Structure formats: structure tokens, C-alpha cells
PDB file of C-alpha atoms in Angstrom:
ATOM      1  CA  UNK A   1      -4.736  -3.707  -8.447  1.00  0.00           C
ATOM      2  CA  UNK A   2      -1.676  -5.704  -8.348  1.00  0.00           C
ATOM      3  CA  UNK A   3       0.364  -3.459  -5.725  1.00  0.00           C
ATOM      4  CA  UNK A   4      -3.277  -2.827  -3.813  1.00  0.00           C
ATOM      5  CA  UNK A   5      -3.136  -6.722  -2.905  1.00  0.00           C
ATOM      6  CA  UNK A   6       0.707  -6.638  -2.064  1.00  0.00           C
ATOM      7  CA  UNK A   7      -0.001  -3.817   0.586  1.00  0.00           C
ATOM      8  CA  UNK A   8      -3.070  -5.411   1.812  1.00  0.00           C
ATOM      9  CA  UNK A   9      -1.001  -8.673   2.117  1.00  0.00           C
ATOM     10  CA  UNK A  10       2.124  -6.295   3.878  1.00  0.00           C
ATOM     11  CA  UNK A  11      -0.416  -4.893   6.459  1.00  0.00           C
ATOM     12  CA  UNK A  12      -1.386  -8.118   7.536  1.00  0.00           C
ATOM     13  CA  UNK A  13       1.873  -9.436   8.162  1.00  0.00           C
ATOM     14  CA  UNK A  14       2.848  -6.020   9.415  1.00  0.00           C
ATOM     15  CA  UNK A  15       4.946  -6.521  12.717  1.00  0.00           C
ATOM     16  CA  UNK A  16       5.991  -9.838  11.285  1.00  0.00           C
ATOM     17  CA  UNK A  17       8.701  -9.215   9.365  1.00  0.00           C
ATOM     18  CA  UNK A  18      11.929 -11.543   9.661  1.00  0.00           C
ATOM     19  CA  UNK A  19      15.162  -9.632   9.831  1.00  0.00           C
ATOM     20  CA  UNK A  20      17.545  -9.723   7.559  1.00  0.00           C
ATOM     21  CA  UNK A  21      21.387 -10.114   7.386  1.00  0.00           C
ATOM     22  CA  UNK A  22      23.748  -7.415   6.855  1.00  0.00           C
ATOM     23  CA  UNK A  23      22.988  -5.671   3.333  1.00  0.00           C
ATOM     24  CA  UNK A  24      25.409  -7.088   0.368  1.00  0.00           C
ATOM     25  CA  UNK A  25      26.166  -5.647  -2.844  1.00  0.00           C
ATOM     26  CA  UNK A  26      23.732  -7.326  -5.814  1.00  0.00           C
ATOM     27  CA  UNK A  27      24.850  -8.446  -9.336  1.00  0.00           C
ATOM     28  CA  UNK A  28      23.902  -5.570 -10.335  1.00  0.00           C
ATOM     29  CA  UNK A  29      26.233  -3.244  -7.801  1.00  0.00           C
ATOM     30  CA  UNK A  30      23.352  -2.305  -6.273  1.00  0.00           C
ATOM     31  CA  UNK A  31      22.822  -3.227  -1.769  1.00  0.00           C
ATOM     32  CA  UNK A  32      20.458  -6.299  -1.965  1.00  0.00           C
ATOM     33  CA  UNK A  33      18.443  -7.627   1.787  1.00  0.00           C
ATOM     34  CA  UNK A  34      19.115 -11.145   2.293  1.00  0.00           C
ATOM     35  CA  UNK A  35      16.790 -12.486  -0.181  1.00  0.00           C
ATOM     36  CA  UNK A  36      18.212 -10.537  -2.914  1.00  0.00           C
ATOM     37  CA  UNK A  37      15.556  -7.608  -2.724  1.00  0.00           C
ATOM     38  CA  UNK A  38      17.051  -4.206  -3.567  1.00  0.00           C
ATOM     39  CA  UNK A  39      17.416  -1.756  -0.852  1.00  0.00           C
ATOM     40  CA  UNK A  40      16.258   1.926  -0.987  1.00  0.00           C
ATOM     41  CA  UNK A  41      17.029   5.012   1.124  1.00  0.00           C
ATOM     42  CA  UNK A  42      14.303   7.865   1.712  1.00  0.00           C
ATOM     43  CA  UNK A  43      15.730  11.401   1.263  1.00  0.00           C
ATOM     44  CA  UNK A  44      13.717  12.622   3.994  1.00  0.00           C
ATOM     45  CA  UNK A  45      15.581  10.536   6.599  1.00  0.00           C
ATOM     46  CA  UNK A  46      19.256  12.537   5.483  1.00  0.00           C
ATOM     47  CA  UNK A  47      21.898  10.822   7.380  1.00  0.00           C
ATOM     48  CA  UNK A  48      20.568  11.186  10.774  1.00  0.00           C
ATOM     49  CA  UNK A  49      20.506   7.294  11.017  1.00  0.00           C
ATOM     50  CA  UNK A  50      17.021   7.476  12.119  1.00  0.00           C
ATOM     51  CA  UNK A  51      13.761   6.630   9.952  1.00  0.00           C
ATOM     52  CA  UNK A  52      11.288   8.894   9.231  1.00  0.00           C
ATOM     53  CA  UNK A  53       9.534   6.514   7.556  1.00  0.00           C
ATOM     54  CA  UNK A  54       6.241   4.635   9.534  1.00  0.00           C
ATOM     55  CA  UNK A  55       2.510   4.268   9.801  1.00  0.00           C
ATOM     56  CA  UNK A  56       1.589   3.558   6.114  1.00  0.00           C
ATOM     57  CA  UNK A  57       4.729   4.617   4.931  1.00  0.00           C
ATOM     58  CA  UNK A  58       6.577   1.781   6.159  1.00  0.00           C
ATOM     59  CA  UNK A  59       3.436  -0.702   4.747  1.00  0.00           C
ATOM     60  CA  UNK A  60       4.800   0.089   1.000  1.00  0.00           C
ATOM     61  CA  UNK A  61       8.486   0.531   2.382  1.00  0.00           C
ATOM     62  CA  UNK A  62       9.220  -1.672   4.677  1.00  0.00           C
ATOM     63  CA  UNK A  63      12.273  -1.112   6.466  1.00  0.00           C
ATOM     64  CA  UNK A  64      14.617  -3.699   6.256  1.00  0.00           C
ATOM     65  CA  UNK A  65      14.997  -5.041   9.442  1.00  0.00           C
ATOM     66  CA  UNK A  66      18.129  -6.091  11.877  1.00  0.00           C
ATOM     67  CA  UNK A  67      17.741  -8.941  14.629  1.00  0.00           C
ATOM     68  CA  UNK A  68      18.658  -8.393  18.750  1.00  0.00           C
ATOM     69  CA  UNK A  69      22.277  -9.856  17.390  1.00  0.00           C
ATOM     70  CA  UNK A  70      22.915  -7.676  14.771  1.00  0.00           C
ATOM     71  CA  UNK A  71      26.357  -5.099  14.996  1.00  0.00           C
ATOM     72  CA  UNK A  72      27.626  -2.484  13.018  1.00  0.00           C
ATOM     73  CA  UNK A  73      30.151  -3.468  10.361  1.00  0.00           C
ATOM     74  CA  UNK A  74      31.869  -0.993   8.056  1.00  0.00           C
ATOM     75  CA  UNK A  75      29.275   1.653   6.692  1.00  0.00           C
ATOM     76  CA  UNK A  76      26.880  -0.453   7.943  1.00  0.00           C
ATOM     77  CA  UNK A  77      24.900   0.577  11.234  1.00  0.00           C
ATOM     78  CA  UNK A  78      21.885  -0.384  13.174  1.00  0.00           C
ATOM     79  CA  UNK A  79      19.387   1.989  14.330  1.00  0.00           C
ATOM     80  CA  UNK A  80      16.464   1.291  16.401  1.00  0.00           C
ATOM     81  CA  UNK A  81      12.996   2.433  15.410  1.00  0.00           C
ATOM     82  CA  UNK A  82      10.311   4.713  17.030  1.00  0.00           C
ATOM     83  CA  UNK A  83       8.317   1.038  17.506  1.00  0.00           C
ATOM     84  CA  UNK A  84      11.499  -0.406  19.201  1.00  0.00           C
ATOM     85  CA  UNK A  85      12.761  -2.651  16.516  1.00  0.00           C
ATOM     86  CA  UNK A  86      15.899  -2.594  14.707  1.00  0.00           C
ATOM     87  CA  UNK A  87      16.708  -1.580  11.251  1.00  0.00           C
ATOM     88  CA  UNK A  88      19.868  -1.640   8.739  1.00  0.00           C
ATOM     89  CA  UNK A  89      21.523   1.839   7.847  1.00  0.00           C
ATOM     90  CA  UNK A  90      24.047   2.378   5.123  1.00  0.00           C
ATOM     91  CA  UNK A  91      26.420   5.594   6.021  1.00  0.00           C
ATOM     92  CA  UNK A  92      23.547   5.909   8.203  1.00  0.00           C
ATOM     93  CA  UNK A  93      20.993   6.254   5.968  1.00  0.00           C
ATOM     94  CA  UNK A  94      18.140   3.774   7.378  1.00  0.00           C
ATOM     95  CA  UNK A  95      17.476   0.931   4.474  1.00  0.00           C
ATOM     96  CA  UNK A  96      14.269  -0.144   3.018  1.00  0.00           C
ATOM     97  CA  UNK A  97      12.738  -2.685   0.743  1.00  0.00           C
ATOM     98  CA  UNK A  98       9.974  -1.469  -1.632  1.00  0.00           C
ATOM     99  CA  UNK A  99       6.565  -3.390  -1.835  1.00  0.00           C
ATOM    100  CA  UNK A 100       6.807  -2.628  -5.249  1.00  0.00           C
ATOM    101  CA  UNK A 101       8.897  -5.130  -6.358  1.00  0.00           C
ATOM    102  CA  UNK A 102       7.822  -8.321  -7.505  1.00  0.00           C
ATOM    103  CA  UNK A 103      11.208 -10.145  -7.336  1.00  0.00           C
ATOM    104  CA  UNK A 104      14.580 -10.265  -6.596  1.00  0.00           C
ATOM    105  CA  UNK A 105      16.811  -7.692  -9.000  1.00  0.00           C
ATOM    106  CA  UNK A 106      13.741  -5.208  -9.259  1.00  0.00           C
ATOM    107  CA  UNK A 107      14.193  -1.806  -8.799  1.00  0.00           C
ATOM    108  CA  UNK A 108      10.618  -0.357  -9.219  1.00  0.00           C
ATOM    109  CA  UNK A 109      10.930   1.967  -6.400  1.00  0.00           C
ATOM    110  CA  UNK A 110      13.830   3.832  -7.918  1.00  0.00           C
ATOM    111  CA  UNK A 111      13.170   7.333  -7.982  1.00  0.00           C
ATOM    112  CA  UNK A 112       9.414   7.219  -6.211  1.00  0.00           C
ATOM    113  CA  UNK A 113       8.181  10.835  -5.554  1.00  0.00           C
ATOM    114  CA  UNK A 114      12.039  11.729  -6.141  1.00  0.00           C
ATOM    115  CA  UNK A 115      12.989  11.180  -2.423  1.00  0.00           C
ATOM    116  CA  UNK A 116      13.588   7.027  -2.657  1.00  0.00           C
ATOM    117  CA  UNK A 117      16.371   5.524  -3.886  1.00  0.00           C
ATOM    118  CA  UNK A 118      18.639   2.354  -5.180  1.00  0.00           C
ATOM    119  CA  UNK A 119      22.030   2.505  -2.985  1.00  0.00           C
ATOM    120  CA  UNK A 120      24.999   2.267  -5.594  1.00  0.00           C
TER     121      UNK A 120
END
């Protein structure tokens, strides 16, 4: 019931998402998003720096999102969506947050269907 309400909550503010800064490593080594949310890659995305990953799928992981000022830096790169917005890639792998998650540090969507995962 709990992660029914968080995706009913993440489809209304679908298209409303604030972008974040560039990805950082955690206290726990892991890539956090701005507000300390750990950041996931989808194995079905490869390293073609472009998401595979929308509709519904993006409603329970959403991607983690890059603003009109955003450049890459390092292993990070920005690619632009099918929807036209921007999104954060790691060795372009496109970078996700997982709806999952209650708080900051949580890694819930670790290993999800086996294709999503933490970025060490």
C-alpha cells in the first residue's frame, strides 16, 4: 500500500520534477542525486547513454534529471530524453532515482527484476 501511494503521488507530480546537480559519491561510496537519494542504472539502457526507461517505468524510476545549464564533467554526461528533457548519465549509463526509497541512504531498488542497480 505504502509504495501504491508513493507512485500515485509520483504520477501527479509527473513532469514536475526539479533537476538535480551533478551526481556525488554518498557516505556510503555509492552516486547520491542532490538530496542524497541513491542513484540506479537500468541494464536495459547498456551504455548507449540513452534511456529506455518511460511511460510507467519512469513513474517508479524516475530519471534523475539535469537542468538547460547542466555540462558534462568527468564520467558524467547529459543525455536528453525521448520527452525532450535532460537527464544525468554515469559512463553513459542514464541515472535514476527509485520511488522505492523512503529516504536518503536507501537502496531498496538494488537489484529490482535483476536489471537495476546501485552505482559503486
Amino acid at each position: 500500500m505504502k509504495m501504491f501511494r508513493r507512485v500515485a503521488m509520483l504520477l501527479m507530480l509527473s513532469g514536475t520534477a526539479a533537476a538535480g546537480a551533478v551526481p556525488q559519491r554518498g557516505a556510503q561510496g555509492v552516486l547520491v542525486g542532490s538530496g542524497g537519494q541513491t542513484l540506479y542504472t537500468y541494464d536495459l539502457d547498456g551504455s548507449s547513454g540513452h534511456s529506455r526507461c518511460d511511460g510507467s517505468c519512469a513513474v517508479v524510476w524516475p530519471p534523475y534529471l539535469a537542468d538547460s545549464q547542466a555540462r558534462p564533467i568527468g564520467d558524467y554526461s547529459v543525455t536528453t530524453r525521448t520527452d525532450g528533457s535532460r537527464q544525468w548519465a554515469y559512463r553513459k549509463h542514464p541515472l535514476y532515482l527509485f520511488a522505492g526509497d523512503d529516504k536518503p541512504g536507501d537502496r531498496d531498488g538494488d537489484g529490482v527484476n535483476g536489471s537495476w542497480h546501485v552505482v559503486p
